[in-house]
């Protein structure tokens, strides 16, 4: 008798938990991002990714509970893209202060933050597509920890619902597409940020001046001999 | 033979009528019609040397639709099945050239493509992979009309469905062939396929599905294959073909 009651209780609990989770969508984004076909900038970049970025999870409870954990996937993307667009990359814990700057030996420090994530799902829009928008704020610092630029970068991804494809799979695909688009913005747009452009020009000018000075010194030494 | 036997509730004529109706529906129900419009700039087949490849790409820059990756794979497979053409899969190409052919930045015109090829890093990769022709496919398949309804129910004694539903689909695609060596356009193929599908449910649902997208793939794929394997007129007249259950070969 007690065994029957025990089994019935278990069955009820399973049914209740199934009913509770039936109307929720939980996705842990998993995507692979290709290497970028680009000529690396000749600088050493430091990447600071805090816990709010690496463990970022979007949650919404409008009509339906939706949870999208994209921290791990976006970390993978930023690591990959920054490795490709700079000749050297290091992972830093924090933005170094002026005093500690010499120990890290980096030219630029990038600290990305997720500003906003928006989802549009078929039950909201009555369209046959899943759409994802991600807005990032990229804070860029020089080697001494002084801010150079604050870049708001938005990306977009969508996928059409396909026959027999689950909501989770469609949402994962749309988010991966949005992250891939973020990579495009980062690779192509980074150099075009006016403050970054100015910083690069300054660095190039310094390098040219240094080269000229070295040449002059060499010529002078050659003349003495 | 007056009256009906208790085990034979429907008269023979009704059953015959139902059978004829079913047969007619099978014949006409899922028919598709395909119109193909082809334009070539030369009469001769396109050059493709040993080691050179073709890539078929879908346009995905528009907000309201995207050219389905499955459709692009279907065309690629259709062209590659001849065994005489080497086709690089779309995703492999996109990954090899990331980010230059992503929807946000992919070249929409040949002029932009030629400017992209001025970038040594892109030109070298094109050369290394032997990409000679790039075929851009733009369009999609959508449901244009639907009507009717059916419902299904399950009871302790069994279950079943009852009703009738119909829907129309249209596939409209245009493919443009770019020669990356000579940096010019070699031709275009436009395909328009329409078809109606039905679902008849009397107990068990019986679907009659028109293979609209599949027929569009056959139409556009065969014509594109013709660009590389056979010569053609400088400008062919549009051809209209109709078929049943996906037989839309022109």
Coordinates of C-alpha atoms in Angstrom, one line a residue, chain B:
Chain B
X1 CA -30.6 -6.6 -54.2
X2 CA -33.0 -4.3 -52.5
X3 CA -31.8 -2.3 -49.4
X4 CA -28.3 -2.5 -47.9
X5 CA -26.6 -5.2 -46.1
X6 CA -26.1 -4.3 -42.4
X7 CA -22.3 -4.7 -42.7
X8 CA -22.3 -2.4 -45.7
X9 CA -23.4 1.0 -44.4
X10 CA -22.3 3.0 -47.5
X11 CA -23.6 2.2 -50.9
X12 CA -21.1 1.1 -53.5
X13 CA -21.6 4.4 -55.5
X14 CA -20.6 6.5 -52.5
X15 CA -17.4 4.5 -52.0
X16 CA -16.6 4.7 -55.7
X17 CA -17.2 8.5 -55.7
X18 CA -14.9 8.8 -52.7
X19 CA -12.2 6.8 -54.5
X20 CA -12.5 8.8 -57.6
X21 CA -12.3 12.0 -55.6
X22 CA -9.2 10.8 -53.8
X23 CA -7.6 9.8 -57.1
X24 CA -8.4 13.2 -58.6
X25 CA -7.0 14.9 -55.6
X26 CA -3.9 12.8 -55.9
X27 CA -3.5 13.9 -59.5
X28 CA -4.3 17.5 -59.2
X29 CA -4.0 18.1 -55.5
X30 CA -0.3 18.6 -55.2
X31 CA 0.6 19.8 -58.6
X32 CA 3.3 22.5 -59.0
X33 CA 4.0 24.9 -61.8
X34 CA 7.4 26.2 -62.5
X35 CA 8.5 29.1 -64.7
X36 CA 12.2 29.5 -65.4
X37 CA 13.7 32.5 -67.0
X38 CA 17.3 32.3 -68.0
X39 CA 19.8 34.8 -69.3
X40 CA 23.4 34.1 -70.4
X41 CA 26.0 36.5 -71.6
X42 CA 27.8 33.9 -73.8
X43 CA 26.8 31.0 -76.0
X44 CA 29.6 28.8 -74.7
X45 CA 29.8 26.9 -71.4
X46 CA 31.6 28.6 -68.6
X47 CA 35.3 27.8 -68.2
X48 CA 36.2 25.9 -65.1
X49 CA 39.7 24.6 -64.9
X50 CA 41.0 21.8 -62.8
X51 CA 41.2 22.8 -59.1
X52 CA 38.7 25.7 -59.6
X53 CA 35.5 25.7 -57.6
X54 CA 32.0 27.2 -57.5
X55 CA 30.3 28.6 -54.4
X56 CA 26.5 29.0 -54.1
X57 CA 25.6 31.7 -51.6
X58 CA 22.2 32.9 -50.2
X59 CA 21.3 36.5 -49.7
X60 CA 20.3 37.3 -46.1
X61 CA 20.6 41.1 -45.9
X62 CA 16.9 41.8 -46.1
X63 CA 15.0 42.2 -42.9
X64 CA 11.7 40.5 -44.0
X65 CA 13.1 37.2 -45.3
X66 CA 16.2 35.1 -45.7
X67 CA 17.2 32.8 -48.5
X68 CA 17.0 29.4 -46.7
X69 CA 20.4 27.7 -46.1
X70 CA 18.7 24.3 -46.9
X71 CA 17.7 25.6 -50.3
X72 CA 21.3 26.7 -51.0
X73 CA 22.6 23.2 -49.9
X74 CA 20.0 21.6 -52.2
X75 CA 21.3 23.6 -55.2
X76 CA 24.9 23.0 -54.3
X77 CA 24.2 19.2 -54.0
X78 CA 22.3 19.2 -57.3
X79 CA 25.2 20.9 -59.1
X80 CA 27.9 18.8 -57.4
X81 CA 26.1 15.5 -58.2
X82 CA 27.2 15.6 -61.8
X83 CA 30.7 14.9 -60.5
X84 CA 32.2 17.3 -63.0
X85 CA 31.9 20.4 -60.9
X86 CA 33.5 21.1 -57.6
X87 CA 31.2 23.1 -55.2
X88 CA 32.4 24.4 -51.9
X89 CA 29.7 24.2 -49.2
X90 CA 28.3 27.6 -48.3
X91 CA 29.0 27.4 -44.5
X92 CA 32.6 26.3 -45.2
X93 CA 33.1 29.3 -47.5
X94 CA 31.5 31.7 -45.0
X95 CA 33.8 30.4 -42.2
X96 CA 36.9 30.6 -44.4
X97 CA 36.2 34.3 -45.3
X98 CA 34.7 35.4 -42.0
X99 CA 33.6 38.3 -41.7
X100 CA 33.7 39.4 -45.3
X101 CA 30.6 37.6 -46.6
X102 CA 28.4 37.9 -43.5
X103 CA 24.9 39.4 -44.2
X104 CA 26.0 42.8 -42.8
X105 CA 28.9 43.3 -45.2
X106 CA 28.5 40.9 -48.1
X107 CA 29.0 42.6 -51.5
X108 CA 25.7 43.2 -53.2
X109 CA 27.2 44.4 -56.5
X110 CA 30.1 43.2 -58.5
X111 CA 31.8 46.6 -58.2
X112 CA 32.0 46.1 -54.4
X113 CA 33.2 42.6 -54.9
X114 CA 36.1 43.8 -57.1
X115 CA 37.0 46.3 -54.4
X116 CA 37.0 43.6 -51.9
X117 CA 39.4 41.6 -54.1
X118 CA 41.8 44.4 -54.0
X119 CA 42.5 43.4 -50.3
X120 CA 45.4 41.0 -50.7
X121 CA 44.3 38.9 -47.7
X122 CA 40.9 38.2 -49.4
X123 CA 42.3 37.7 -52.9
X124 CA 44.9 35.3 -51.7
X125 CA 42.3 33.1 -49.9
X126 CA 40.1 33.2 -53.1
X127 CA 43.1 32.0 -55.1
X128 CA 44.1 29.4 -52.5
X129 CA 40.7 27.8 -52.5
X130 CA 40.3 28.1 -56.3
X131 CA 37.0 30.0 -56.1
X132 CA 36.3 30.9 -59.7
X133 CA 32.5 31.5 -59.8
X134 CA 30.3 32.9 -57.1
X135 CA 26.5 32.3 -57.5
X136 CA 24.3 34.5 -55.4
X137 CA 20.7 33.2 -54.8
X138 CA 18.1 35.7 -53.6
X139 CA 14.5 34.8 -52.7
X140 CA 12.5 32.6 -50.5
X141 CA 9.5 30.2 -50.2
X142 CA 6.4 31.4 -48.5
X143 CA 2.8 30.3 -47.8
X144 CA 0.7 32.7 -49.9
X145 CA -2.8 31.4 -49.0
X146 CA -4.4 28.9 -46.6
X147 CA -8.0 27.9 -45.9
X148 CA -10.0 25.1 -44.3
X149 CA -9.6 23.5 -41.0
X150 CA -9.3 20.1 -39.3
X151 CA -9.3 18.9 -35.8
X152 CA -8.1 15.8 -34.0
X153 CA -9.4 14.2 -30.8
X154 CA -8.4 11.4 -28.5
X155 CA -10.9 9.5 -26.4
X156 CA -10.5 6.4 -24.3
X157 CA -11.9 4.2 -27.1
X158 CA -9.6 5.7 -29.8
X159 CA -9.1 8.9 -31.7
X160 CA -9.1 10.4 -35.1
X161 CA -9.1 13.6 -37.2
X162 CA -11.7 15.2 -39.3
X163 CA -11.6 18.1 -41.7
X164 CA -10.0 19.5 -44.8
X165 CA -7.3 22.1 -45.1
X166 CA -5.5 23.6 -48.1
X167 CA -2.6 25.9 -48.5
X168 CA -0.6 27.5 -51.4
X169 CA 3.1 28.0 -51.5
X170 CA 5.2 30.1 -53.8
X171 CA 9.0 29.9 -54.3
X172 CA 10.6 32.8 -56.1
X173 CA 14.4 32.8 -56.5
X174 CA 16.9 34.5 -58.7
X175 CA 20.5 33.3 -59.1
X176 CA 23.3 35.6 -60.4
X177 CA 26.6 34.1 -61.6
X178 CA 29.8 36.1 -61.0
X179 CA 33.1 35.3 -62.6
X180 CA 35.7 36.2 -60.0
X181 CA 38.6 35.9 -62.5
X182 CA 37.2 38.2 -65.2
X183 CA 35.1 40.2 -62.6
X184 CA 31.9 40.1 -64.7
X185 CA 28.4 38.7 -64.6
X186 CA 27.9 35.5 -66.6
X187 CA 24.2 35.2 -66.4
X188 CA 21.0 34.9 -64.4
X189 CA 18.4 32.3 -63.7
X190 CA 15.0 33.2 -62.2
X191 CA 12.6 30.5 -61.1
X192 CA 9.0 30.8 -59.9
X193 CA 7.3 27.7 -58.6
X194 CA 3.8 27.6 -57.2
X195 CA 1.8 24.7 -55.8
X196 CA -1.1 23.8 -53.6
X197 CA -1.1 21.2 -50.8
X198 CA -4.1 19.5 -49.2
X199 CA -4.8 17.7 -46.0
X200 CA -7.8 15.4 -46.0
X201 CA -8.7 14.0 -42.6
X202 CA -11.4 11.3 -42.2
X203 CA -10.2 9.3 -39.3
X204 CA -6.5 9.4 -40.3
X205 CA -5.1 12.5 -41.9
X206 CA -4.0 12.0 -45.5
X207 CA -1.6 14.8 -46.7
X208 CA -1.0 15.7 -50.3
X209 CA 2.0 17.9 -50.2
X210 CA 3.3 19.9 -53.2
X211 CA 7.1 19.9 -53.2
X212 CA 7.3 23.6 -54.2
X213 CA 10.8 24.4 -52.8
X214 CA 12.2 21.1 -54.0
X215 CA 10.9 21.7 -57.5
X216 CA 12.4 25.3 -57.5
X217 CA 15.7 23.7 -56.4
X218 CA 15.5 21.2 -59.3
X219 CA 14.7 24.0 -61.8
X220 CA 17.4 26.4 -60.7
X221 CA 20.0 23.7 -60.0
X222 CA 19.6 22.1 -63.5
X223 CA 19.9 25.4 -65.2
X224 CA 22.9 26.5 -63.3
X225 CA 24.5 23.1 -64.0
X226 CA 23.8 23.8 -67.7
X227 CA 25.9 27.0 -67.4
X228 CA 29.0 24.9 -66.7
X229 CA 28.3 21.8 -68.7
X230 CA 26.5 22.9 -71.8
X231 CA 26.5 25.9 -74.0
X232 CA 23.3 27.9 -74.6
X233 CA 21.7 30.7 -76.5
X234 CA 22.6 34.2 -75.7
X235 CA 19.2 34.8 -74.2
X236 CA 16.7 32.1 -73.8
X237 CA 12.9 32.5 -73.7
X238 CA 11.3 32.0 -70.4
X239 CA 10.0 28.4 -70.1
X240 CA 6.9 27.3 -68.2
X241 CA 6.6 23.8 -67.0
X242 CA 4.0 22.1 -64.9
X243 CA 4.3 18.9 -63.0
X244 CA 2.7 16.6 -60.4
X245 CA 4.2 15.4 -57.2
X246 CA 7.4 17.3 -58.0
X247 CA 7.9 16.4 -61.7
X248 CA 8.9 19.8 -62.9
X249 CA 11.8 19.0 -65.2
X250 CA 11.9 21.3 -68.1

